[in-house]
Every structure is written in C-alpha cells, then in structure tokens.
Amino acid sequence: MQTEDDTAQSSSPRQHARAAELEFKNVSKRYPGADKPALRDLSFKVPAGEICVLVGPSGCGKTTAMRMVNRMIDITEGDILLDGKSVRGRKPAELRREIGYVIQQIGLFPHLSIGDNIATVPRLLGWDRKRISARVDELLELISLPAETRDRYPAEVSGGQRQRVGVARALAADPPLMLMDEPFGAIDPITREHLQNEFLRLQEALRKTVVFVTHDIDEAIKMGDRIAIMREGGVLVQYDTPDRILADPADEFVARFVGLDRGLKRLALSKLSDLSLDDADSVRDGTPAHGQANPDRVVFVDGQSRPVGRLGRDREPEPIGPVGNPDTSLRDALSLIMSDDNRPLVVVDADGAVAGLARLDVIAGALASHNGRDAPAEARS
Amino acid sequence: MGLLIAASGPVIPNFGGASDKCAVNNGFFCWNWFTQHWGSTFGPAVVQHIILTAIAVGIGFAIAFALALLAYRFDWMETPIAGISSFLYTIPSLALFQILVPFTGLTRLTVEIALVSYTLLLLFRNIVTGLREVPEEVRDAARGMGLTQRQILLRIDLPLAVPAIFAGLRVATVTTISLATVAAFVVDEGLGAPIFDAISRGNFKTEFVAAAALAILLAWVADLLLVALQRMVAPWAAKRRSSVVPRSVVRAIRGRRRPISAVRET
C-alpha cells in the first residue's frame, strides 16, 4: 500500500503544491549508547512558502533536526509531517528526490558537468531528455550563470558559482521543500552577502518552504521568516518571527544568543519606508528667513527638489551630507544620524527628491513597540 | 635447481644464414641479425609477452576489483585481504615457480598464477583508496538527493575512483611486463626466452639487448595507452589538474578540513 502511494507521488512532483507545509510533532532523537537525547520533543510548524531558520550553538541538534526531515537520520520518537503526511513510512530515496538538499560543502559531482549535476534529480525521476535540457537552461538563467557554463566541470568555475549551482541542483525537480545546511557558510563575507540576497530574491518568486540551518544569528535574522532557536541538548527555546525574537527573547539564553545589540539588529529589519517622516523646509534659492525656529529642518534643493545643502547649527549654509532613501535600514539611518550630530536625516525618494526628515526619536520609538514591523506606524500616532 | 636448468633446456638457438658473423663478433647490437630473427624469434616473443601480461593484468584486475568492492562494503575485510596480497607480493618469483611447478607443471598456468598474485596488491590498494577518497560531502549530497546505495557506487564512487584505479593499472602493467621475462624459466614464451638464449650462448649481446629493449618499449607503450584510455574514460580529471588552483594547494586545504560531522555543528 505504501509503495503505491510512493510511486504515485514521486512520478509527478509537479502535482504537489509548489510549497509544502512542514510540521515537527514531538520529535526526539536518541543515539544508541548516548545517555542524553540529541533532540528533545521538538514541535513546530513551518507554513508553506516560508523560510524557517534553525539556529543555535554547536551541539544543539539543528543539523540533526534538518536531516531527519529527509530521513538522512532516523526519527526515534514523534513524527515529521510533510503536507500532513508522515515521512516515516516513505522510502528514503524517493522521499529525498522530492526535497531539495543543499549542504555547506556543496558536494557537486566533480566528474559531471554543471549541466549534468543540475540534471541529477530529474534523471532519477525519469524525465525525458528534452524536458531535462530545458529545465537546466531555465535554472542556469535563474542563477544568472552563462549558458555555456553548462558544459564546464565544477572545478572550472568559481566558489560562488559552485554554490549557486548547488542551489540550482536542489531546485531542479521543483521540490516543495528545500533543506539548506549552512549553505553560505564556507564563502567569503562579500560573496556570502551577495548569495544571501540572491537567494532571498529567488525565494520571492519561488516561495518554497525552506529549512535553513545556520549558527550565525545575523544570517538567521536576515534569511528567516521564522527562527527556531535551539539550545544544547536539542531543546527548542523559542520559535517566532525575527522581530519578535529580538523584541521579546523568551529567556536569558535567547537574549544572550541574539546579543546585547538586539535592538540594533531589530532596527536592521525595518527600512526608512516603514517610518513616518517629518516634513522638511525645502528652500529653492537664496537664504531662508532669519529667525526660523529650527535650522535642522532646512534643506536647500535644486530645480528637481534634489537636496544640495543644509543649514548648519551655526545658521550658515553647508553642502549636503549623506542622505537616506526608502530602502535604507533604520539601523543605517541611526548610524548616519549619530555621526551627524544627531541632526535628522534627509531622506530622498526614488527620484532623488526630498521626501522628508527621519528624526532620531522617531527611530528610537520604532523599537519601543513589540509589534514587529508595524512598530513605526505606532510611533506615528 | 635441476628444474631451472631443465626449464631453460627447450630454448633452441637459431644460428642461421649470413648473420653468423654477428654471433661471432658479438658487438653491442647487430641490426642485421635482429631483422633476420624478427619473424622467427622477436615477433612471436613480443606477442607472447603481450598475451602473458594481458591475461595476468586482466585476471588480476577482476579479482582485485571484486576484493576491493568487498573491502569497501565491509571495512573489516580490508586488513586480511591487504595482508594476504602483501604476503603474495613478497614471495620471490623464482621461489613461487618452484612451489607451483609440482602442482601445475611447466605450463603457462604456473606463470599466470605467479604474475596475477603480484598484481593483486597494487590493484587492490589503488581501487580501495580510490573508492575511499571520494569526498564525504559528495557522497552525502548524492544520498540527500535520493540516489540509492547502488546508484552511489555506480554513478559516483566508481567514476571518481577511475584516476586512482588507472594509476594502479599503470604500475601493475609495467611491473608485470618486466616480471613476465622471468616466465621463461617455466615456459619458452615471452621476451624472457631470447634473453635466456643469449645468456646460454655466452652472452650474445645483440639478442640480449634487442629483447630487453623490446620489453622496455612494450612497457612504455602500454603505459601511454593506459594514459590515453584514462583521458577518454575520465576527461574531468585532466580538467581538474589544469584548474586555477594547483592540486597541491587543493590537497593542503582538503587535509586541513575537518570531517563533515565536526564542521556541521560549529
């Protein structure tokens, strides 16, 4: 009975929802001979299409938890449900072909071309040649690699490109769930940030359910729709959105793990576009009237309303300093304000015209609320 | 000892025709004599030599391959198998002939048993090493993508072991070609036969030099052919060598890398 079910599913991956809901139900892992369990009664649910980051120190069992989903590690107790169906009764090899798998060391097959690497799972699923070939082209384009990369061997491309190919290979059969074990861990910081942004952009379009393992809380905050913070001994301490975890750590352990600068990290989650801006006193030519109440609000603009200068505290005009735009994070905005004598930051819109001023106390007010990304709205009222 | 003398007995020297001078003068190399005796002596000897070697390496490879798969699957088998093949490898060839002749006689079988046992260690070691050196992360990725154990062996492990396997084949082949000259102690075959003949004629240099040179040439050509074959079977290995990062650097980095299980949780 089981097998019939299995074949029906594995032969037509596209009949799946493009993303699956994942649920851990009282999952425990105990290795024979170990006196303590590696995972203790883990329960949480990842809604379809969201990135769930498992994060925690070494030995917290985050990788173990991830590897139990595709049965690379067996479940001792409890169950893991994929779209409501248990993974326990599935044939491991068939189950794994429906789940994308990316690891830190990538593990590209060095004897196969990039194209053949990407085609691995479609071939296992028995797709016909044409469909595989078209899919490979599509994926190469998706990860913005030139088409001729297809015939290269992994050793012939850069580390960043290899990592992209690893992601493409995992996406090849359009799996409803992706498992990613520190996928950007072994890469230099600049390339890592690039790849993180690229993956987030991909995810915007693909909306896969993703389980993402990392030990880096900053990466967790950046990548996760939800974060599961785990502690040594395989205990889940808090499962929540990044903003709620930063605003309201469940206990001392979480507070320490997210760091004393959690307020700043929270600010990094919001952008100036979330904030209510003060109006600036735009002055097109000449000098503003003397005796104006607040020189900080004065901005000299050109014909297109673009900022060209400000009024100094000494009421002398000075050239414009750094400006923010709607995509500037509140954290960066705060930094700019503080390095500019706490004067409000001039914010421009997409066309470069003055949109308003971001005040220090309004940014600070964004932190006061526990309501996550809506916080700035409250500060407004 | 009697056996060995008897063994060299059947070698019938061919004193013939105009090139007798060569035998009398006994210079370093007499081209005339060589060409005159190519058809009767050297040609057949080369063919026999190739056959002796091919059978030995072929059978040796088949046995070593099976043993290597066993050792790869069941770790505990590696030590006893390596032990036995090392032991075989250390037996001097002449002694091994003496041991075998009472059972298998002065036959090609005796020669092949000896030659095969000398290939086992080299081939077994290289195949096992090649399989074991497949990077753990590659195997992990293969498993995680849904390849079965069998598919991992056939599509990942064995293709990736090809360079190591060929390294073993090259050494085993060259060694066997050189060793097969000793077969003339037992049967009148291969390039060893003219060498023995030359010695029995009071060190006839032309015959001796020609046979030795042919054996060396044969080893060299066989090695080249194997290199060419490897290029065909595993073109990726050559690309890897010419990649931006020198292999020594890659090896140094790999060496420092901790096992996957240790890295993952950090």
PDB file of N, CA, C and O in Angstrom, chain A residues 282-327:
ATOM      1  N   SER A 282      11.923  72.909   2.570  1.00  0.00           N
ATOM      2  CA  SER A 282      12.749  72.981   1.373  1.00  0.00           C
ATOM      3  C   SER A 282      12.892  74.425   0.923  1.00  0.00           C
ATOM      4  O   SER A 282      11.909  75.169   0.848  1.00  0.00           O
ATOM      5  N   VAL A 283      14.110  74.811   0.645  1.00  0.00           N
ATOM      6  CA  VAL A 283      14.373  76.173   0.189  1.00  0.00           C
ATOM      7  C   VAL A 283      15.020  76.094  -1.175  1.00  0.00           C
ATOM      8  O   VAL A 283      16.063  75.452  -1.331  1.00  0.00           O
ATOM      9  N   ARG A 284      14.371  76.720  -2.182  1.00  0.00           N
ATOM     10  CA  ARG A 284      14.867  76.538  -3.541  1.00  0.00           C
ATOM     11  C   ARG A 284      16.073  77.445  -3.823  1.00  0.00           C
ATOM     12  O   ARG A 284      17.105  76.979  -4.244  1.00  0.00           O
ATOM     13  N   ASP A 285      15.944  78.784  -3.615  1.00  0.00           N
ATOM     14  CA  ASP A 285      17.129  79.623  -3.795  1.00  0.00           C
ATOM     15  C   ASP A 285      17.241  80.636  -2.661  1.00  0.00           C
ATOM     16  O   ASP A 285      16.294  80.832  -1.897  1.00  0.00           O
ATOM     17  N   GLY A 286      18.407  81.194  -2.607  1.00  0.00           N
ATOM     18  CA  GLY A 286      18.637  82.220  -1.592  1.00  0.00           C
ATOM     19  C   GLY A 286      18.714  81.630  -0.203  1.00  0.00           C
ATOM     20  O   GLY A 286      18.827  80.422  -0.025  1.00  0.00           O
ATOM     21  N   THR A 287      18.648  82.465   0.780  1.00  0.00           N
ATOM     22  CA  THR A 287      18.760  82.030   2.169  1.00  0.00           C
ATOM     23  C   THR A 287      17.389  82.067   2.825  1.00  0.00           C
ATOM     24  O   THR A 287      16.530  82.848   2.448  1.00  0.00           O
ATOM     25  N   PRO A 288      17.183  81.167   3.761  1.00  0.00           N
ATOM     26  CA  PRO A 288      15.899  81.150   4.458  1.00  0.00           C
ATOM     27  C   PRO A 288      15.760  82.374   5.353  1.00  0.00           C
ATOM     28  O   PRO A 288      16.758  83.007   5.713  1.00  0.00           O
ATOM     29  N   ALA A 289      14.552  82.682   5.660  1.00  0.00           N
ATOM     30  CA  ALA A 289      14.311  83.815   6.541  1.00  0.00           C
ATOM     31  C   ALA A 289      15.015  83.606   7.866  1.00  0.00           C
ATOM     32  O   ALA A 289      15.042  82.501   8.393  1.00  0.00           O
ATOM     33  N   HIS A 290      15.610  84.708   8.339  1.00  0.00           N
ATOM     34  CA  HIS A 290      16.285  84.589   9.633  1.00  0.00           C
ATOM     35  C   HIS A 290      15.278  84.391  10.736  1.00  0.00           C
ATOM     36  O   HIS A 290      14.097  84.670  10.578  1.00  0.00           O
ATOM     37  N   GLY A 291      15.751  83.842  11.816  1.00  0.00           N
ATOM     38  CA  GLY A 291      14.869  83.668  12.948  1.00  0.00           C
ATOM     39  C   GLY A 291      13.987  82.442  12.820  1.00  0.00           C
ATOM     40  O   GLY A 291      13.110  82.206  13.643  1.00  0.00           O
ATOM     41  N   GLN A 292      14.242  81.657  11.760  1.00  0.00           N
ATOM     42  CA  GLN A 292      13.470  80.410  11.620  1.00  0.00           C
ATOM     43  C   GLN A 292      13.673  79.543  12.856  1.00  0.00           C
ATOM     44  O   GLN A 292      14.770  79.429  13.381  1.00  0.00           O
ATOM     45  N   ALA A 293      12.623  78.869  13.281  1.00  0.00           N
ATOM     46  CA  ALA A 293      12.648  78.147  14.553  1.00  0.00           C
ATOM     47  C   ALA A 293      13.713  77.064  14.588  1.00  0.00           C
ATOM     48  O   ALA A 293      14.520  77.001  15.510  1.00  0.00           O
ATOM     49  N   ASN A 294      13.737  76.235  13.547  1.00  0.00           N
ATOM     50  CA  ASN A 294      14.622  75.063  13.638  1.00  0.00           C
ATOM     51  C   ASN A 294      15.480  74.913  12.385  1.00  0.00           C
ATOM     52  O   ASN A 294      14.998  74.471  11.346  1.00  0.00           O
ATOM     53  N   PRO A 295      16.774  75.259  12.477  1.00  0.00           N
ATOM     54  CA  PRO A 295      17.634  75.156  11.295  1.00  0.00           C
ATOM     55  C   PRO A 295      17.793  73.709  10.812  1.00  0.00           C
ATOM     56  O   PRO A 295      18.086  73.481   9.637  1.00  0.00           O
ATOM     57  N   ASP A 296      17.613  72.717  11.690  1.00  0.00           N
ATOM     58  CA  ASP A 296      17.783  71.316  11.301  1.00  0.00           C
ATOM     59  C   ASP A 296      16.817  70.912  10.193  1.00  0.00           C
ATOM     60  O   ASP A 296      17.072  69.973   9.455  1.00  0.00           O
ATOM     61  N   ARG A 297      15.688  71.631  10.126  1.00  0.00           N
ATOM     62  CA  ARG A 297      14.670  71.220   9.151  1.00  0.00           C
ATOM     63  C   ARG A 297      14.896  71.819   7.768  1.00  0.00           C
ATOM     64  O   ARG A 297      14.204  71.452   6.818  1.00  0.00           O
ATOM     65  N   VAL A 298      15.848  72.728   7.685  1.00  0.00           N
ATOM     66  CA  VAL A 298      16.022  73.429   6.418  1.00  0.00           C
ATOM     67  C   VAL A 298      16.884  72.618   5.444  1.00  0.00           C
ATOM     68  O   VAL A 298      17.974  72.171   5.795  1.00  0.00           O
ATOM     69  N   VAL A 299      16.372  72.407   4.246  1.00  0.00           N
ATOM     70  CA  VAL A 299      17.136  71.720   3.204  1.00  0.00           C
ATOM     71  C   VAL A 299      17.104  72.568   1.942  1.00  0.00           C
ATOM     72  O   VAL A 299      16.041  72.966   1.486  1.00  0.00           O
ATOM     73  N   PHE A 300      18.306  72.873   1.412  1.00  0.00           N
ATOM     74  CA  PHE A 300      18.369  73.591   0.129  1.00  0.00           C
ATOM     75  C   PHE A 300      18.228  72.578  -0.992  1.00  0.00           C
ATOM     76  O   PHE A 300      18.871  71.518  -0.954  1.00  0.00           O
ATOM     77  N   VAL A 301      17.340  72.885  -1.959  1.00  0.00           N
ATOM     78  CA  VAL A 301      17.120  71.939  -3.053  1.00  0.00           C
ATOM     79  C   VAL A 301      17.349  72.605  -4.402  1.00  0.00           C
ATOM     80  O   VAL A 301      17.337  73.833  -4.508  1.00  0.00           O
ATOM     81  N   ASP A 302      17.577  71.755  -5.422  1.00  0.00           N
ATOM     82  CA  ASP A 302      17.733  72.286  -6.774  1.00  0.00           C
ATOM     83  C   ASP A 302      16.388  72.266  -7.499  1.00  0.00           C
ATOM     84  O   ASP A 302      15.350  72.003  -6.873  1.00  0.00           O
ATOM     85  N   GLY A 303      16.430  72.486  -8.807  1.00  0.00           N
ATOM     86  CA  GLY A 303      15.196  72.575  -9.581  1.00  0.00           C
ATOM     87  C   GLY A 303      14.325  71.334  -9.504  1.00  0.00           C
ATOM     88  O   GLY A 303      13.099  71.410  -9.596  1.00  0.00           O
ATOM     89  N   GLN A 304      14.936  70.153  -9.353  1.00  0.00           N
ATOM     90  CA  GLN A 304      14.153  68.912  -9.273  1.00  0.00           C
ATOM     91  C   GLN A 304      13.887  68.482  -7.834  1.00  0.00           C
ATOM     92  O   GLN A 304      13.652  67.312  -7.572  1.00  0.00           O
ATOM     93  N   SER A 305      13.995  69.412  -6.915  1.00  0.00           N
ATOM     94  CA  SER A 305      13.779  69.143  -5.491  1.00  0.00           C
ATOM     95  C   SER A 305      14.826  68.220  -4.889  1.00  0.00           C
ATOM     96  O   SER A 305      14.588  67.583  -3.873  1.00  0.00           O
ATOM     97  N   ARG A 306      15.971  68.102  -5.564  1.00  0.00           N
ATOM     98  CA  ARG A 306      17.019  67.246  -5.002  1.00  0.00           C
ATOM     99  C   ARG A 306      17.838  68.043  -3.995  1.00  0.00           C
ATOM    100  O   ARG A 306      18.145  69.218  -4.220  1.00  0.00           O
ATOM    101  N   PRO A 307      18.190  67.411  -2.869  1.00  0.00           N
ATOM    102  CA  PRO A 307      18.900  68.159  -1.822  1.00  0.00           C
ATOM    103  C   PRO A 307      20.309  68.543  -2.271  1.00  0.00           C
ATOM    104  O   PRO A 307      21.015  67.725  -2.857  1.00  0.00           O
ATOM    105  N   VAL A 308      20.700  69.796  -2.024  1.00  0.00           N
ATOM    106  CA  VAL A 308      22.062  70.221  -2.360  1.00  0.00           C
ATOM    107  C   VAL A 308      22.787  70.761  -1.131  1.00  0.00           C
ATOM    108  O   VAL A 308      24.011  70.801  -1.082  1.00  0.00           O
ATOM    109  N   GLY A 309      22.043  71.165  -0.094  1.00  0.00           N
ATOM    110  CA  GLY A 309      22.717  71.682   1.093  1.00  0.00           C
ATOM    111  C   GLY A 309      21.773  71.773   2.272  1.00  0.00           C
ATOM    112  O   GLY A 309      20.568  71.518   2.154  1.00  0.00           O
ATOM    113  N   ARG A 310      22.354  72.070   3.435  1.00  0.00           N
ATOM    114  CA  ARG A 310      21.542  72.229   4.642  1.00  0.00           C
ATOM    115  C   ARG A 310      22.000  73.485   5.375  1.00  0.00           C
ATOM    116  O   ARG A 310      23.033  74.057   5.062  1.00  0.00           O
ATOM    117  N   LEU A 311      21.230  73.827   6.369  1.00  0.00           N
ATOM    118  CA  LEU A 311      21.619  74.937   7.224  1.00  0.00           C
ATOM    119  C   LEU A 311      22.311  74.344   8.445  1.00  0.00           C
ATOM    120  O   LEU A 311      21.768  73.471   9.127  1.00  0.00           O
ATOM    121  N   GLY A 312      23.538  74.827   8.695  1.00  0.00           N
ATOM    122  CA  GLY A 312      24.262  74.303   9.840  1.00  0.00           C
ATOM    123  C   GLY A 312      23.668  74.812  11.153  1.00  0.00           C
ATOM    124  O   GLY A 312      22.804  75.692  11.162  1.00  0.00           O
ATOM    125  N   ARG A 313      24.142  74.256  12.242  1.00  0.00           N
ATOM    126  CA  ARG A 313      23.661  74.700  13.558  1.00  0.00           C
ATOM    127  C   ARG A 313      24.040  76.158  13.795  1.00  0.00           C
ATOM    128  O   ARG A 313      23.425  76.868  14.577  1.00  0.00           O
ATOM    129  N   ASP A 314      25.135  76.571  13.094  1.00  0.00           N
ATOM    130  CA  ASP A 314      25.559  77.977  13.201  1.00  0.00           C
ATOM    131  C   ASP A 314      24.798  78.867  12.226  1.00  0.00           C
ATOM    132  O   ASP A 314      25.159  80.012  12.017  1.00  0.00           O
ATOM    133  N   ARG A 315      23.744  78.296  11.610  1.00  0.00           N
ATOM    134  CA  ARG A 315      22.884  79.003  10.652  1.00  0.00           C
ATOM    135  C   ARG A 315      23.629  79.439   9.409  1.00  0.00           C
ATOM    136  O   ARG A 315      23.222  80.353   8.711  1.00  0.00           O
ATOM    137  N   GLU A 316      24.758  78.768   9.135  1.00  0.00           N
ATOM    138  CA  GLU A 316      25.464  79.034   7.881  1.00  0.00           C
ATOM    139  C   GLU A 316      25.137  77.882   6.922  1.00  0.00           C
ATOM    140  O   GLU A 316      25.111  76.729   7.335  1.00  0.00           O
ATOM    141  N   PRO A 317      24.874  78.160   5.629  1.00  0.00           N
ATOM    142  CA  PRO A 317      24.618  77.061   4.671  1.00  0.00           C
ATOM    143  C   PRO A 317      25.849  76.177   4.524  1.00  0.00           C
ATOM    144  O   PRO A 317      26.980  76.680   4.548  1.00  0.00           O
ATOM    145  N   GLU A 318      25.603  74.891   4.360  1.00  0.00           N
ATOM    146  CA  GLU A 318      26.717  73.954   4.129  1.00  0.00           C
ATOM    147  C   GLU A 318      26.263  72.903   3.109  1.00  0.00           C
ATOM    148  O   GLU A 318      25.071  72.680   2.948  1.00  0.00           O
ATOM    149  N   PRO A 319      27.238  72.281   2.408  1.00  0.00           N
ATOM    150  CA  PRO A 319      26.837  71.286   1.400  1.00  0.00           C
ATOM    151  C   PRO A 319      26.136  70.093   2.054  1.00  0.00           C
ATOM    152  O   PRO A 319      26.389  69.791   3.227  1.00  0.00           O
ATOM    153  N   ILE A 320      25.303  69.417   1.255  1.00  0.00           N
ATOM    154  CA  ILE A 320      24.533  68.291   1.788  1.00  0.00           C
ATOM    155  C   ILE A 320      25.473  67.141   2.147  1.00  0.00           C
ATOM    156  O   ILE A 320      26.462  66.868   1.459  1.00  0.00           O
ATOM    157  N   GLY A 321      25.193  66.481   3.250  1.00  0.00           N
ATOM    158  CA  GLY A 321      25.976  65.300   3.666  1.00  0.00           C
ATOM    159  C   GLY A 321      25.293  64.049   3.167  1.00  0.00           C
ATOM    160  O   GLY A 321      24.645  64.068   2.121  1.00  0.00           O
ATOM    161  N   PRO A 322      25.432  62.938   3.896  1.00  0.00           N
ATOM    162  CA  PRO A 322      24.789  61.690   3.478  1.00  0.00           C
ATOM    163  C   PRO A 322      23.260  61.804   3.545  1.00  0.00           C
ATOM    164  O   PRO A 322      22.740  62.491   4.430  1.00  0.00           O
ATOM    165  N   VAL A 323      22.589  61.167   2.595  1.00  0.00           N
ATOM    166  CA  VAL A 323      21.130  61.133   2.635  1.00  0.00           C
ATOM    167  C   VAL A 323      20.663  59.679   2.643  1.00  0.00           C
ATOM    168  O   VAL A 323      21.399  58.786   2.243  1.00  0.00           O
ATOM    169  N   GLY A 324      19.447  59.484   3.163  1.00  0.00           N
ATOM    170  CA  GLY A 324      18.885  58.136   3.165  1.00  0.00           C
ATOM    171  C   GLY A 324      17.872  57.994   2.046  1.00  0.00           C
ATOM    172  O   GLY A 324      17.434  58.984   1.468  1.00  0.00           O
ATOM    173  N   ASN A 325      17.525  56.745   1.698  1.00  0.00           N
ATOM    174  CA  ASN A 325      16.454  56.513   0.739  1.00  0.00           C
ATOM    175  C   ASN A 325      15.478  55.514   1.353  1.00  0.00           C
ATOM    176  O   ASN A 325      15.745  54.966   2.424  1.00  0.00           O
ATOM    177  N   PRO A 326      14.354  55.231   0.718  1.00  0.00           N
ATOM    178  CA  PRO A 326      13.344  54.364   1.334  1.00  0.00           C
ATOM    179  C   PRO A 326      13.887  52.985   1.712  1.00  0.00           C
ATOM    180  O   PRO A 326      13.366  52.347   2.625  1.00  0.00           O
ATOM    181  N   ASP A 327      14.948  52.512   1.015  1.00  0.00           N
ATOM    182  CA  ASP A 327      15.472  51.180   1.292  1.00  0.00           C
ATOM    183  C   ASP A 327      16.549  51.159   2.379  1.00  0.00           C
ATOM    184  O   ASP A 327      17.011  50.093   2.765  1.00  0.00           O
TER     185      ASP A 327
END
